[in-house]
Amino acid sequence: MKSQIVIFEGNMKDGLFSRAKRFYPEEYTEEDIYEIYKKDRIKLGKKYGFSGLKMFQVRQKMEDNDSYPDDKTVILDETYMQKEDYFTETIKADILIISNKYPKVAVVHNMADCPILIAEDRRKGVTALAHCGMYHINRGLPKAIIKSLIDNCGSAPEDIYLYIGSHIWKESYIYDKYPPKATNKEIWENAIEKIGNDYHIDLLQAIKNQLKEYNLAEIKVSDINTYTDPDYASHSKEKKDPNKKGQNIVGFYYK
């Protein structure tokens, strides 16, 4: 089956793509930051063929708290599309799903080293997206993305095509101790290797470990390492190279 979506990635050449105040001059207000982000979104939309004002992103929790249940899924429809700028819609969740009934409406998430997962059910015409940092991978979010399509849309795993976006690779992702967020031993099996005194973290392997039970149609992985690619922001590389500051943005829309 042919894909119905366009997947895109914006990097430092396209904009900053972050709300974090540390990336801006100290005197900048939240309104200033919003306007800069808005201009970058509009420019990105023109580049890839959609309106930068018709773009959704969740407010995802980055640690355990009660802001929403783990793996919360929101299915986008007209009720979320009442504002001039969809990006101002506050959606607290892990996973966003949209259907082919809403062409040219983009679903995105910003990132620096951790991958965005995009799961497209080409038969049902629905697609899910989630940002998967180490904390989210550890609690099983990659598996939950597939399950969200099965439970909410009646998807069959063999109809789902998964894209794993650009991220930091094992040879670049190094801790000087065992990463404290990697508590799920089954998920991190063969995904953390001690070399000398350092621990190398393989996010891709940890994602694939929890998808073994699903016979997906395809798993496609970006060939970009955010740490080494000069065009991509990287929080890990930024510690050594301030030119790598900021965030990238990854998403899709229906044609």
CSV table of C-alpha atoms in Angstrom, one decimal:
chain,number,residue,atom,x,y,z
A,1,MET,CA,0.0,0.0,0.0
A,2,LYS,CA,1.1,3.5,-0.8
A,3,SER,CA,1.7,6.1,2.0
A,4,GLN,CA,-0.8,8.9,2.2
A,5,ILE,CA,1.4,11.1,4.4
A,6,VAL,CA,4.3,13.4,3.9
A,7,ILE,CA,7.0,13.1,6.7
A,8,PHE,CA,9.3,16.1,7.2
A,9,GLU,CA,12.1,17.1,9.5
A,10,GLY,CA,13.1,20.7,10.2
A,11,ASN,CA,16.6,21.4,11.7
A,12,MET,CA,18.7,24.4,12.6
A,13,LYS,CA,18.7,25.6,9.0
A,14,ASP,CA,15.0,26.0,9.3
A,15,GLY,CA,14.6,27.5,12.7
A,16,LEU,CA,15.1,27.1,16.5
A,17,PHE,CA,11.8,25.2,17.2
A,18,SER,CA,12.0,25.5,21.0
A,19,ARG,CA,10.0,27.3,23.7
A,20,ALA,CA,12.9,27.0,26.2
A,21,LYS,CA,14.0,30.4,27.4
A,22,ARG,CA,17.6,29.4,27.7
A,23,PHE,CA,17.9,29.5,23.9
A,24,TYR,CA,16.9,33.1,23.6
A,25,PRO,CA,18.3,36.5,24.9
A,26,GLU,CA,17.5,37.0,28.5
A,27,GLU,CA,15.2,40.0,27.8
A,28,TYR,CA,12.9,38.0,25.5
A,29,THR,CA,9.3,37.4,26.8
A,30,GLU,CA,7.2,34.4,26.2
A,31,GLU,CA,5.3,36.5,23.6
A,32,ASP,CA,8.6,37.2,21.8
A,33,ILE,CA,9.5,33.5,21.7
A,34,TYR,CA,6.1,32.6,20.4
A,35,GLU,CA,6.4,35.0,17.5
A,36,ILE,CA,9.8,33.7,16.6
A,37,TYR,CA,8.6,30.1,16.7
A,38,LYS,CA,5.5,31.1,14.7
A,39,LYS,CA,7.6,32.6,12.0
A,40,ASP,CA,9.8,29.5,11.8
A,41,ARG,CA,6.7,27.3,11.6
A,42,ILE,CA,5.3,29.3,8.8
A,43,LYS,CA,8.6,29.2,6.9
A,44,LEU,CA,8.8,25.4,7.5
A,45,GLY,CA,5.2,24.9,6.2
A,46,LYS,CA,6.0,26.8,3.0
A,47,LYS,CA,9.0,24.6,2.5
A,48,TYR,CA,7.1,21.3,2.9
A,49,GLY,CA,3.7,22.2,1.5
A,50,PHE,CA,1.3,23.0,4.4
A,51,SER,CA,0.3,25.9,6.6
A,52,GLY,CA,2.5,26.5,9.6
A,53,LEU,CA,-0.5,27.7,11.5
A,54,LYS,CA,-2.2,24.3,11.0
A,55,MET,CA,0.2,22.4,13.2
A,56,PHE,CA,-0.4,20.4,16.4
A,57,GLN,CA,2.0,19.4,19.2
A,58,VAL,CA,1.3,17.9,22.6
A,59,ARG,CA,2.6,19.2,25.9
A,60,GLN,CA,4.2,15.9,26.9
A,61,LYS,CA,5.3,15.2,30.5
A,62,MET,CA,9.0,14.5,31.0
A,63,GLU,CA,8.8,12.6,34.3
A,64,ASP,CA,6.2,10.7,36.4
A,65,ASN,CA,3.5,13.0,37.7
A,66,ASP,CA,-0.3,13.2,37.6
A,67,SER,CA,-0.6,15.7,34.7
A,68,TYR,CA,-2.2,12.9,32.6
A,69,PRO,CA,-2.1,9.0,32.6
A,70,ASP,CA,0.8,7.3,30.9
A,71,ASP,CA,0.3,6.7,27.1
A,72,LYS,CA,-2.7,9.1,27.0
A,73,THR,CA,-3.9,9.3,23.3
A,74,VAL,CA,-5.8,12.2,21.7
A,75,ILE,CA,-7.5,11.8,18.4
A,76,LEU,CA,-7.6,15.1,16.6
A,77,ASP,CA,-10.9,16.3,15.0
A,78,GLU,CA,-12.7,19.6,14.3
A,79,THR,CA,-13.1,20.4,18.1
A,80,TYR,CA,-9.3,21.1,18.2
A,81,MET,CA,-9.3,23.1,15.0
A,82,GLN,CA,-11.2,26.3,16.1
A,83,LYS,CA,-8.2,28.6,16.6
A,84,GLU,CA,-6.4,30.6,14.0
A,85,ASP,CA,-3.1,29.0,15.2
A,86,TYR,CA,-3.6,25.3,16.1
A,87,PHE,CA,-0.2,25.3,17.9
A,88,THR,CA,-1.8,27.4,20.7
A,89,GLU,CA,-4.1,24.5,21.5
A,90,THR,CA,-2.9,23.0,24.8
A,91,ILE,CA,-3.0,19.2,24.5
A,92,LYS,CA,-1.5,17.2,27.4
A,93,ALA,CA,-0.8,13.7,26.1
A,94,ASP,CA,1.8,11.3,24.8
A,95,ILE,CA,0.3,10.3,21.5
A,96,LEU,CA,-1.6,12.3,18.8
A,97,ILE,CA,-3.6,10.5,16.1
A,98,ILE,CA,-5.1,12.1,13.0
A,99,SER,CA,-7.0,10.7,10.0
A,100,ASN,CA,-6.9,11.3,6.3
A,101,LYS,CA,-10.1,13.3,6.7
A,102,TYR,CA,-7.9,16.3,7.6
A,103,PRO,CA,-5.4,16.9,4.8
A,104,LYS,CA,-2.7,19.5,5.2
A,105,VAL,CA,-3.0,19.5,9.0
A,106,ALA,CA,0.4,18.7,10.5
A,107,VAL,CA,1.2,16.8,13.6
A,108,VAL,CA,4.7,17.4,15.0
A,109,HIS,CA,7.0,17.3,18.0
A,110,ASN,CA,10.3,19.1,18.6
A,111,MET,CA,13.3,17.0,19.6
A,112,ALA,CA,17.1,17.3,19.9
A,113,ASP,CA,18.5,13.8,20.3
A,114,CYS,CA,15.5,11.5,21.0
A,115,PRO,CA,13.5,10.2,18.1
A,116,ILE,CA,10.0,11.0,17.0
A,117,LEU,CA,7.9,7.9,16.0
A,118,ILE,CA,5.3,8.1,13.3
A,119,ALA,CA,3.1,5.0,12.8
A,120,GLU,CA,0.9,5.0,9.7
A,121,ASP,CA,-2.0,2.6,9.2
A,122,ARG,CA,-2.2,2.8,5.4
A,123,ARG,CA,-5.4,0.7,5.2
A,124,LYS,CA,-7.4,2.6,7.8
A,125,GLY,CA,-6.0,6.0,6.9
A,126,VAL,CA,-4.9,7.0,10.4
A,127,THR,CA,-1.5,7.9,11.8
A,128,ALA,CA,0.0,8.3,15.3
A,129,LEU,CA,2.9,10.3,16.5
A,130,ALA,CA,4.9,10.5,19.7
A,131,HIS,CA,8.2,11.8,21.0
A,132,CYS,CA,10.3,9.1,22.7
A,133,GLY,CA,12.9,10.2,25.1
A,134,MET,CA,14.8,7.8,27.3
A,135,TYR,CA,12.1,8.2,30.1
A,136,HIS,CA,9.3,7.5,27.6
A,137,ILE,CA,11.1,4.5,26.0
A,138,ASN,CA,11.7,3.1,29.5
A,139,ARG,CA,8.0,3.1,30.2
A,140,GLY,CA,7.1,1.5,26.9
A,141,LEU,CA,5.8,4.4,24.8
A,142,PRO,CA,7.0,3.0,21.5
A,143,LYS,CA,4.8,-0.1,22.1
A,144,ALA,CA,2.0,2.1,23.2
A,145,ILE,CA,1.9,4.0,19.9
A,146,ILE,CA,1.2,0.8,18.0
A,147,LYS,CA,-1.4,-0.3,20.7
A,148,SER,CA,-3.1,3.1,20.4
A,149,LEU,CA,-3.8,2.5,16.8
A,150,ILE,CA,-5.0,-1.1,17.5
A,151,ASP,CA,-7.3,0.0,20.4
A,152,ASN,CA,-8.6,3.3,19.1
A,153,CYS,CA,-8.8,2.6,15.3
A,154,GLY,CA,-9.0,-1.1,14.9
A,155,SER,CA,-5.7,-1.2,13.2
A,156,ALA,CA,-3.9,-4.5,12.3
A,157,PRO,CA,-0.2,-4.5,13.0
A,158,GLU,CA,0.6,-5.8,9.5
A,159,ASP,CA,-0.9,-2.6,8.0
A,160,ILE,CA,1.2,-0.2,10.2
A,161,TYR,CA,4.3,1.4,8.7
A,162,LEU,CA,6.6,2.9,11.4
A,163,TYR,CA,9.1,5.7,10.9
A,164,ILE,CA,11.8,6.3,13.5
A,165,GLY,CA,13.1,9.8,13.1
A,166,SER,CA,16.6,11.3,13.4
A,167,HIS,CA,18.2,10.7,16.8
A,168,ILE,CA,21.5,10.3,18.6
A,169,TRP,CA,23.2,7.0,17.8
A,170,LYS,CA,24.8,4.5,20.1
A,171,GLU,CA,28.4,5.5,19.3
A,172,SER,CA,27.6,9.1,20.3
A,173,TYR,CA,25.2,8.7,23.2
A,174,ILE,CA,27.6,8.1,26.1
A,175,TYR,CA,27.1,8.3,29.9
A,176,ASP,CA,29.8,8.1,32.5
A,177,LYS,CA,27.5,5.8,34.6
A,178,TYR,CA,24.6,3.5,34.0
A,179,PRO,CA,21.7,5.8,33.0
A,180,PRO,CA,19.4,6.0,36.0
A,181,LYS,CA,16.3,6.3,33.8
A,182,ALA,CA,16.9,2.9,32.2
A,183,THR,CA,15.1,0.8,34.9
A,184,ASN,CA,13.2,-1.6,32.6
A,185,LYS,CA,15.8,-4.3,32.1
A,186,GLU,CA,13.7,-6.1,29.4
A,187,ILE,CA,13.5,-3.0,27.3
A,188,TRP,CA,17.2,-2.1,27.6
A,189,GLU,CA,18.5,-5.6,27.0
A,190,ASN,CA,21.4,-5.4,24.6
A,191,ALA,CA,20.7,-1.6,24.3
A,192,ILE,CA,23.3,-0.4,26.8
A,193,GLU,CA,26.9,-1.4,26.5
A,194,LYS,CA,29.8,-0.6,28.8
A,195,ILE,CA,32.9,0.2,26.9
A,196,GLY,CA,35.8,1.0,29.3
A,197,ASN,CA,34.3,3.3,31.9
A,198,ASP,CA,31.5,4.6,29.6
A,199,TYR,CA,28.0,3.4,28.9
A,200,HIS,CA,26.8,3.6,25.3
A,201,ILE,CA,23.0,3.9,24.9
A,202,ASP,CA,21.3,2.5,21.9
A,203,LEU,CA,17.8,4.1,21.7
A,204,LEU,CA,17.0,2.3,18.5
A,205,GLN,CA,17.6,-1.1,19.9
A,206,ALA,CA,15.5,-0.3,23.0
A,207,ILE,CA,12.6,0.8,20.7
A,208,LYS,CA,12.9,-2.4,18.6
A,209,ASN,CA,13.0,-4.6,21.7
A,210,GLN,CA,9.5,-3.6,22.7
A,211,LEU,CA,8.0,-4.0,19.2
A,212,LYS,CA,9.0,-7.7,18.8
A,213,GLU,CA,5.5,-9.0,19.3
A,214,TYR,CA,4.1,-6.9,16.4
A,215,ASN,CA,4.5,-8.0,12.8
A,216,LEU,CA,4.6,-4.5,11.4
A,217,ALA,CA,4.5,-3.9,7.7
A,218,GLU,CA,7.8,-1.9,7.8
A,219,ILE,CA,10.2,-0.1,10.2
A,220,LYS,CA,12.1,2.7,8.5
A,221,VAL,CA,14.8,4.5,10.4
A,222,SER,CA,16.3,7.9,9.6
A,223,ASP,CA,20.0,7.7,8.7
A,224,ILE,CA,20.8,11.0,10.5
A,225,ASN,CA,22.8,11.0,13.8
A,226,THR,CA,21.8,14.3,15.5
A,227,TYR,CA,25.1,14.4,17.4
A,228,THR,CA,27.3,14.4,14.3
A,229,ASP,CA,25.1,16.0,11.6
A,230,PRO,CA,26.1,19.7,11.3
A,231,ASP,CA,22.5,20.8,10.5
A,232,TYR,CA,20.8,19.2,13.5
A,233,ALA,CA,20.6,20.5,17.1
A,234,SER,CA,21.8,18.1,19.7
A,235,HIS,CA,21.6,18.6,23.5
A,236,SER,CA,24.4,16.1,24.0
A,237,LYS,CA,26.7,17.8,21.5
A,238,GLU,CA,25.8,21.3,22.7
A,239,LYS,CA,27.8,20.6,25.9
A,240,LYS,CA,30.9,20.7,23.7
A,241,ASP,CA,29.7,22.8,20.8
A,242,PRO,CA,27.3,25.8,21.5
A,243,ASN,CA,26.6,25.9,17.7
A,244,LYS,CA,24.4,22.8,18.2
A,245,LYS,CA,21.9,24.5,20.5
A,246,GLY,CA,18.2,24.5,20.0
A,247,GLN,CA,15.8,21.8,18.8
A,248,ASN,CA,14.7,20.2,15.6
A,249,ILE,CA,11.1,19.4,14.6
A,250,VAL,CA,9.7,16.2,13.1
A,251,GLY,CA,6.2,15.6,11.8
A,252,PHE,CA,3.8,14.6,9.1
A,253,TYR,CA,0.6,15.6,7.3
A,254,TYR,CA,-1.9,13.9,5.0
A,255,LYS,CA,-1.6,14.8,1.4
